[in-house]
CSV table of C-alpha atoms and ligand atoms in Angstrom, one decimal:
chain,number,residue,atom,x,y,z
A,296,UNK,CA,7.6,27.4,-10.6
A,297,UNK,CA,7.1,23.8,-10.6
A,298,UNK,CA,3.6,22.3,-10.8
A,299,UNK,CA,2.4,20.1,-8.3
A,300,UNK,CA,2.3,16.5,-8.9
A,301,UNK,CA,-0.3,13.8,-8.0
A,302,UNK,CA,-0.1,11.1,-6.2
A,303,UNK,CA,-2.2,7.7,-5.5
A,304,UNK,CA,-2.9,5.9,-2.7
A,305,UNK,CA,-4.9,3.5,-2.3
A,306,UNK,CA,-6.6,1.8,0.6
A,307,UNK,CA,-5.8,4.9,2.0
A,308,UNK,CA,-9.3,5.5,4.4
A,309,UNK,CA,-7.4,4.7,7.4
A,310,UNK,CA,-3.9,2.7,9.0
A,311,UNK,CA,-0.8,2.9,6.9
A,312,UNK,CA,-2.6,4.5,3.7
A,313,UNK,CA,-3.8,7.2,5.9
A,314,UNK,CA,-1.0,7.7,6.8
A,315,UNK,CA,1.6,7.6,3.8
A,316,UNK,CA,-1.5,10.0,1.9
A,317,UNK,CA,-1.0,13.0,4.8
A,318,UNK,CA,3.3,12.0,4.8
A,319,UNK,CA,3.0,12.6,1.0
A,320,UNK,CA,0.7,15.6,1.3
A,321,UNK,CA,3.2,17.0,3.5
A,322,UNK,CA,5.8,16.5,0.9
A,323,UNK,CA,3.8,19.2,-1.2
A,324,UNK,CA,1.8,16.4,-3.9
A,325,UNK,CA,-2.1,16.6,-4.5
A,326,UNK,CA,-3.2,13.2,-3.3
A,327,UNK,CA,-6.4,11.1,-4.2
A,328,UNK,CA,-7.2,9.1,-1.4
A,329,UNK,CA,-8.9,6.0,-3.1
A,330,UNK,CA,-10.6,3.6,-0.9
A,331,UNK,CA,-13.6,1.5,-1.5
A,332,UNK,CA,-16.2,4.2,-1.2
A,333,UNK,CA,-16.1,8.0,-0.9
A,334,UNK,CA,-17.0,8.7,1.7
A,335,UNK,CA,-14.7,6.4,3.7
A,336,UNK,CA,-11.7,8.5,2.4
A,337,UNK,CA,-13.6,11.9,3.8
A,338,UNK,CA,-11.6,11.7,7.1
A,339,UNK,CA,-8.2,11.5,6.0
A,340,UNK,CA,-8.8,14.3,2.6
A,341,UNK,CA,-10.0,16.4,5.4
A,342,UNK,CA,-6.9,15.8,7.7
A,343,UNK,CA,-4.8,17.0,4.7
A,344,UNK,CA,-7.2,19.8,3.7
A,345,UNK,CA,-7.4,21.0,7.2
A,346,UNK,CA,-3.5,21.2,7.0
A,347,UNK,CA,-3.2,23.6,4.2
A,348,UNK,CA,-3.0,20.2,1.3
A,349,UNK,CA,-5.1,19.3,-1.4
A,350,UNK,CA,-6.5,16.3,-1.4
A,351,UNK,CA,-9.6,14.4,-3.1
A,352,UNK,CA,-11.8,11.1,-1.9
A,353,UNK,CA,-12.3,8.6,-4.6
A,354,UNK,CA,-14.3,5.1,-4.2
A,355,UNK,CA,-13.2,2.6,-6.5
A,356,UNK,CA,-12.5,-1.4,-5.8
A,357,UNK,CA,-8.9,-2.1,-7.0
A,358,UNK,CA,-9.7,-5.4,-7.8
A,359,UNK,CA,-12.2,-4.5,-10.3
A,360,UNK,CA,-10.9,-3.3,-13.9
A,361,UNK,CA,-13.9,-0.7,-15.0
A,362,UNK,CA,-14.0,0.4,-10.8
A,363,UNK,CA,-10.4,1.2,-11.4
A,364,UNK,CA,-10.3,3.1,-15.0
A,365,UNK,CA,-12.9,5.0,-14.2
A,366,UNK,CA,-11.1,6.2,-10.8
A,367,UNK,CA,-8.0,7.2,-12.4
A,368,UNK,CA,-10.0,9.2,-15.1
A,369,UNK,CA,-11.2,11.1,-12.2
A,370,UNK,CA,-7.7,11.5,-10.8
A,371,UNK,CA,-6.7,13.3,-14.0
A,372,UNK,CA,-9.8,15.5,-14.5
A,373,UNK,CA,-9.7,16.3,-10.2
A,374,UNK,CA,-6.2,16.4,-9.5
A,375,UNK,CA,-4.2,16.0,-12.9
A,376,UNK,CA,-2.3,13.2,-14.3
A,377,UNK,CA,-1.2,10.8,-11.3
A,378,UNK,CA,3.1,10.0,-11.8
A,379,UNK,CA,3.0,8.6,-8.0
A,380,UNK,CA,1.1,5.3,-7.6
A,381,UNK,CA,0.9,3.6,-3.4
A,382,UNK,CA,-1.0,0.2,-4.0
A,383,UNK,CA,-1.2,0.0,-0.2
A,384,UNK,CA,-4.9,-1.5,-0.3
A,385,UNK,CA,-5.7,-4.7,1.4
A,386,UNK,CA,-7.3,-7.7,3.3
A,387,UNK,CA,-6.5,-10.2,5.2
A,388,UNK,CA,-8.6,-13.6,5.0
A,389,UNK,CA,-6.5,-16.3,7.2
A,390,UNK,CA,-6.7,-19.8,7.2
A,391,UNK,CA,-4.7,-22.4,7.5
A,392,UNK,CA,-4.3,-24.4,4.0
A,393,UNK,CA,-6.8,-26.9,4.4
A,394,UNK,CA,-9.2,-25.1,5.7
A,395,UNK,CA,-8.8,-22.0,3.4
A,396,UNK,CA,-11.4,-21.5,1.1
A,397,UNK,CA,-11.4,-21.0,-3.0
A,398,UNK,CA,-13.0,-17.7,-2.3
A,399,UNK,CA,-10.8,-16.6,0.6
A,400,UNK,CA,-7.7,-17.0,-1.6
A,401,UNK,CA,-9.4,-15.6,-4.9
A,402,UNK,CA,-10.8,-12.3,-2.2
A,403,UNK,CA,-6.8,-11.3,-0.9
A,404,UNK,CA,-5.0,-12.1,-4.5
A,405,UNK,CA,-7.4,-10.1,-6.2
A,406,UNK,CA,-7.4,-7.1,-3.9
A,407,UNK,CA,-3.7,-7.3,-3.2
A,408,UNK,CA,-1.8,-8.8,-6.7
A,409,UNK,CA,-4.5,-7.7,-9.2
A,410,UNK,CA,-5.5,-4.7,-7.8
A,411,UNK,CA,-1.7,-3.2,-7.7
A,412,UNK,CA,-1.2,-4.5,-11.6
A,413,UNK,CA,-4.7,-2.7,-12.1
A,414,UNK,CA,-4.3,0.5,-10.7
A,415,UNK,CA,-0.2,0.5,-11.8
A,416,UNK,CA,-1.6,-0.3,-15.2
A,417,UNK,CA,-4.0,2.5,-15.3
A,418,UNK,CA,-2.0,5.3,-14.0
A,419,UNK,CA,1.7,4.2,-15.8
A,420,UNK,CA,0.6,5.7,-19.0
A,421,UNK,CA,0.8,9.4,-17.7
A,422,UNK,CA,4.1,8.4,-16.1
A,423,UNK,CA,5.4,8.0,-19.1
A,424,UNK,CA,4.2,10.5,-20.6
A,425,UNK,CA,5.4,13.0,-17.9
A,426,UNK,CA,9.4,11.6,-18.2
A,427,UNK,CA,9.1,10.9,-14.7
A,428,UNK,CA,7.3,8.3,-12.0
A,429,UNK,CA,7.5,6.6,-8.9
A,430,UNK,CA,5.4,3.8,-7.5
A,431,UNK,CA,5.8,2.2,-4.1
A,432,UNK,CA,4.3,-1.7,-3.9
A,433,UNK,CA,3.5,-2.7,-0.2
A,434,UNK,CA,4.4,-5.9,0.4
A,435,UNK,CA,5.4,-7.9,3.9
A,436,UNK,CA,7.7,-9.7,6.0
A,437,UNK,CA,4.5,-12.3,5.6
A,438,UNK,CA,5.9,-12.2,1.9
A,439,UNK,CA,9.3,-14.7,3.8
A,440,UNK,CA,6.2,-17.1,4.8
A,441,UNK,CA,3.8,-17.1,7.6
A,442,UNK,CA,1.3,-19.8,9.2
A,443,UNK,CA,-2.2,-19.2,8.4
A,444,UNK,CA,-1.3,-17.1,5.5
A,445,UNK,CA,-0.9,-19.2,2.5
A,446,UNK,CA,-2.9,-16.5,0.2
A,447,UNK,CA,-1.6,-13.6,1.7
A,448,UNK,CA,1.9,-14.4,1.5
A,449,UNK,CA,1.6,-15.4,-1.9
A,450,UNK,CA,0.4,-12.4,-2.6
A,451,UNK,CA,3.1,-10.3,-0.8
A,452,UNK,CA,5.4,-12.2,-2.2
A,453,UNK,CA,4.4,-11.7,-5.8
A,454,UNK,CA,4.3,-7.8,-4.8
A,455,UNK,CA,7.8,-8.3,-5.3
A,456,UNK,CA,8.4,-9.6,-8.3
A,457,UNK,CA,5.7,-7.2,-9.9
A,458,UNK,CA,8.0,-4.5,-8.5
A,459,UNK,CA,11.4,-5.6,-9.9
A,460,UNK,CA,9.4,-5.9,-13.3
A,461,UNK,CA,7.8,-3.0,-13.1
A,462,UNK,CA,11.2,-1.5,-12.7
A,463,UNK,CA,13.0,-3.0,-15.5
A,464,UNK,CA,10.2,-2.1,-18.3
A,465,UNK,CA,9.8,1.2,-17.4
A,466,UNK,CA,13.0,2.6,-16.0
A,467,UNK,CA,13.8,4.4,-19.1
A,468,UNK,CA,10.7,6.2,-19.1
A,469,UNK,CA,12.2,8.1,-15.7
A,470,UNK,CA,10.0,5.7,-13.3
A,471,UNK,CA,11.2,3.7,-10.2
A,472,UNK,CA,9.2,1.3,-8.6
A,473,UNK,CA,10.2,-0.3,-5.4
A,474,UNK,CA,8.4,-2.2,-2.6
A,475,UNK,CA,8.2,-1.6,1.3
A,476,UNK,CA,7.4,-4.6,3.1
A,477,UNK,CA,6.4,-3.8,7.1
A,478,UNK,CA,6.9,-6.0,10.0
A,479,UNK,CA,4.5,-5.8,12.8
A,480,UNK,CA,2.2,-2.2,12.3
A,481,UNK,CA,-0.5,-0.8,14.4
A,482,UNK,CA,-3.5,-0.7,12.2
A,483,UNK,CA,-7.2,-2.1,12.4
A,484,UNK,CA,-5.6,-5.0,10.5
A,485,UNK,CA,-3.1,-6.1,13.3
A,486,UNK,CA,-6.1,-5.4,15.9
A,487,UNK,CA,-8.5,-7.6,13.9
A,488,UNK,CA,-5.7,-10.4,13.8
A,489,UNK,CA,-5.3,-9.5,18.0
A,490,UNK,CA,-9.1,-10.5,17.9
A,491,UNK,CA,-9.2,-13.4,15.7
A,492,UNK,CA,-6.5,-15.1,17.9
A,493,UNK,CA,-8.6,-14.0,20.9
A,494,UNK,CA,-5.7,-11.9,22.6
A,495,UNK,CA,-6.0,-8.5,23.8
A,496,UNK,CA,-4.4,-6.0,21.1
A,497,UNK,CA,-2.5,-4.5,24.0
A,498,UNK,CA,-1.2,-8.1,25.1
A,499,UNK,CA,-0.6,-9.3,21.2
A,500,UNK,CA,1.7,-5.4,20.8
A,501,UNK,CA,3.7,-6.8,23.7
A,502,UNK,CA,4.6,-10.2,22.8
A,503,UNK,CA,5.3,-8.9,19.1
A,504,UNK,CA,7.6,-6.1,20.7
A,505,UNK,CA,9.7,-8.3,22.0
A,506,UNK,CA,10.4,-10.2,19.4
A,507,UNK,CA,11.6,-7.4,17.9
A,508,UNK,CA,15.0,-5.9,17.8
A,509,UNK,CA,14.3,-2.5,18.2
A,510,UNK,CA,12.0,-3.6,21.1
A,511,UNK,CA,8.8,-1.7,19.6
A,512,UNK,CA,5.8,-2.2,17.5
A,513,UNK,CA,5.5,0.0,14.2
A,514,UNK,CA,3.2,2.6,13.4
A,515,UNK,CA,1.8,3.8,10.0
A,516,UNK,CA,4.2,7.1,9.9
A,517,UNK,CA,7.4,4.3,10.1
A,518,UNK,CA,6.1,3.2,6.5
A,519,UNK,CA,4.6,6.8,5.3
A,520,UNK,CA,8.6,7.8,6.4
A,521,UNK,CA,9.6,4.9,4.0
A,522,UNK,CA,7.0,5.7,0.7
A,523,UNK,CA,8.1,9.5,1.6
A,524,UNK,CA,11.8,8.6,0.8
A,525,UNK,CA,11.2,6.2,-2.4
A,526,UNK,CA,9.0,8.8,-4.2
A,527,UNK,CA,11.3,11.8,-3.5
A,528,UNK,CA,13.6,13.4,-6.2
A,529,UNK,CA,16.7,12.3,-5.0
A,530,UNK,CA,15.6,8.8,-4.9
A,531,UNK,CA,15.6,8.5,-8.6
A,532,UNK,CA,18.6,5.9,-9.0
A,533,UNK,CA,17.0,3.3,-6.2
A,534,UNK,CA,14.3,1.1,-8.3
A,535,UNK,CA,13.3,-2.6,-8.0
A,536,UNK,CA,14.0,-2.8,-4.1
A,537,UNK,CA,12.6,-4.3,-1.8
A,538,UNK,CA,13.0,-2.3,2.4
A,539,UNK,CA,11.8,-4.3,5.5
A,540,UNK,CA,10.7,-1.9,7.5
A,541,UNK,CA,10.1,-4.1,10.5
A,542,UNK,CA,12.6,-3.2,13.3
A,543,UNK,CA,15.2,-5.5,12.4
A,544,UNK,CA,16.7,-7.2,9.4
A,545,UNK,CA,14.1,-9.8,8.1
A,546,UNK,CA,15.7,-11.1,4.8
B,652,LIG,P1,-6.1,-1.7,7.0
B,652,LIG,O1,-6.1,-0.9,8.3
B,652,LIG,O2,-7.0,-2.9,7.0
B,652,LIG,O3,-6.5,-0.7,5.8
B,652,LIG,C1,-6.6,-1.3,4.5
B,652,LIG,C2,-7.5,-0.3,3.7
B,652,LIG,O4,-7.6,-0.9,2.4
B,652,LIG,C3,-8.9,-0.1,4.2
B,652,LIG,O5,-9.2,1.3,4.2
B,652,LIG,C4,-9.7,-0.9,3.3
B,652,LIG,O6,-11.0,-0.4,3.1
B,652,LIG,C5,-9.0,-0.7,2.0
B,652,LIG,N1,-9.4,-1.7,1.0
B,652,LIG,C6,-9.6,-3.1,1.2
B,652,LIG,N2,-10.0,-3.7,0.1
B,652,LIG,C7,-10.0,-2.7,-0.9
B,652,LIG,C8,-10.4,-2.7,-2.3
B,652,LIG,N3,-10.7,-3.8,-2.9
B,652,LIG,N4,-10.3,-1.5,-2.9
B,652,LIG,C9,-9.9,-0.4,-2.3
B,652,LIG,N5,-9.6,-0.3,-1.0
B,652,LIG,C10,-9.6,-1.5,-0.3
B,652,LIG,O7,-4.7,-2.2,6.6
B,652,LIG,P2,-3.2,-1.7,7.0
B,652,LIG,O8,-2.7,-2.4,8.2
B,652,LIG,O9,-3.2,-0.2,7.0
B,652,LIG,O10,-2.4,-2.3,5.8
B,652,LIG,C11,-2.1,-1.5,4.6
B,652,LIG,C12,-1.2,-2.3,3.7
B,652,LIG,O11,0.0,-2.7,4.4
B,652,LIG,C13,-1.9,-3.7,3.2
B,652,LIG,O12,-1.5,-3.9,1.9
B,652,LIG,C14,-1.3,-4.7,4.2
B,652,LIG,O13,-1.3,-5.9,3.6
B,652,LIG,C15,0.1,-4.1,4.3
B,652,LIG,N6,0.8,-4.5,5.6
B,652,LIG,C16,0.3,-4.2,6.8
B,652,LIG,C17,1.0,-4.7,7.9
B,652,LIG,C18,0.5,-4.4,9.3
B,652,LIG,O14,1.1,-4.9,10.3
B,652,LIG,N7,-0.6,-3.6,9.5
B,652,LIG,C19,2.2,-5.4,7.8
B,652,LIG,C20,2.6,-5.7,6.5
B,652,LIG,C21,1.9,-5.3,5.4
B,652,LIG,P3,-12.2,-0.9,4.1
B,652,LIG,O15,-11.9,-0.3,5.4
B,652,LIG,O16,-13.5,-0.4,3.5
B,652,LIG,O17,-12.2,-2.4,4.1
């Protein structure tokens, strides 16, 4: 019998974290959905409960050191020692350079950048100890550069080379780390963006559709599909990469 392992993910209340914690429920691991409170996460724990998973809600701000330490000690005492790690949380706060503010690039640096070393931080310990880890960094196309973006791509962009390190020190130790970086996904975020710009979500899907070579817009299960494959057994020899998952090639 093998036990069950645990699994991370953050920002995983709703859109592709949702998503990727049911995908990787599915695939049979205990998964704490952290978010920023509790009970934001109760929706999606009881979409994997109601499914015959086991799942846990756990409020915790990633960008926040004691938030974080104090989440993953309840990981291990809830669900067991976490050896699968999704730093998925994040926020978007776009502006173009000069207008962007001190606070608006501090805000999406600290939840994306220092909120995955955080959490990767906390949890790495017990994959080392186990012999065995995966952790999945997402990053973005916007990582390539993007108007209006200046923090978040920066941040994206330094998901990456936090993965490929991350791989290098602790690839003996049985863990992979590798990065998924989506194109254009359906999520509250994409709508929000829709709004900002004053375009009808429905309108905005379109025009990004056909831009794209496979002629669609995303959804959360193309990335859950994605973080499904990196964490599996068999992907044990694929570490410090970096997939566009974006309906074309992107690179
Ligand atoms: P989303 O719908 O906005 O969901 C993000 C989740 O992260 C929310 O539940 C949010 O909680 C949570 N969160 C925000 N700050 C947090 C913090 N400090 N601590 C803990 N949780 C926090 O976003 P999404 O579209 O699913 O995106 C998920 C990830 O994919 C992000 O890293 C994003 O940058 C990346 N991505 C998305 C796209 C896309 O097209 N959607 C493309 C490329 C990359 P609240 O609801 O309470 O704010």
């Amino acid at each position: 019998m093998t036990t069950q392992k645990t699994a991370i993910v953050t920002g995983s209340a709703r859109g592709i974290g949702a998503a990727v914690a049911k995908r990787l429920a599915e695939d049979g691991l205990a998964v704490a959905v952290l978010d920023l409170t509790e009970e934001s996460g109760a929706d999606t724990v009881k979409a994997i409960t109601d499914a015959g998973g086991k799942a846990v809600a756990i409020g915790a701000d990633v960008s926040n050191e004691e938030s974080v330490n104090a989440a993953v000690a309840k990981v291990v005492e809830e669900l067991g020692p976490p050896t699968v790690v999704v730093n998925n949380a994040g926020i978007l706060r776009d502006n173009l350079l000069f207008k962007m503010s001190v606070d608006d690039w501090d805000a999406v640096l600290g939840v994306h950048l220092r909120g995955a070393f955080l959490v990767t931080k906390a949890a790495q310990k017990h994959m080392v100890d186990a012999g065995w880890g995966r952790i999945v960094n997402l990053s973005s196309t916007s990582a390539l550069g993007n108007r209006g973006q200046a923090n978040y791509s920066a941040a994206k962009a330094g998901m990456q080379g936090f993965t490929k390190t991350l791989a290098i020190e602790l690839g003996k130790f049985g863990v992979t780390a590798n990065a998924i970086a989506p194109g254009f996904i359906e999520t509250e975020m994409t709508a929000a963006t829709a709004e900002r710009v004053g375009v009808p979500f429905e309108d905005f899907k379109k025009a990004a559709a056909a831009q794209i070579p496979v002629n669609r817009t995303g959804v959360p299960e193309d990335i859950a599909h994605t973080a499904s494959f990196f964490i599996s057994e068999g992907a044990g020899f694929v570490s410090g990469q970096v997939v566009y998952v974006a309906g074309g090639p992107r690179d």
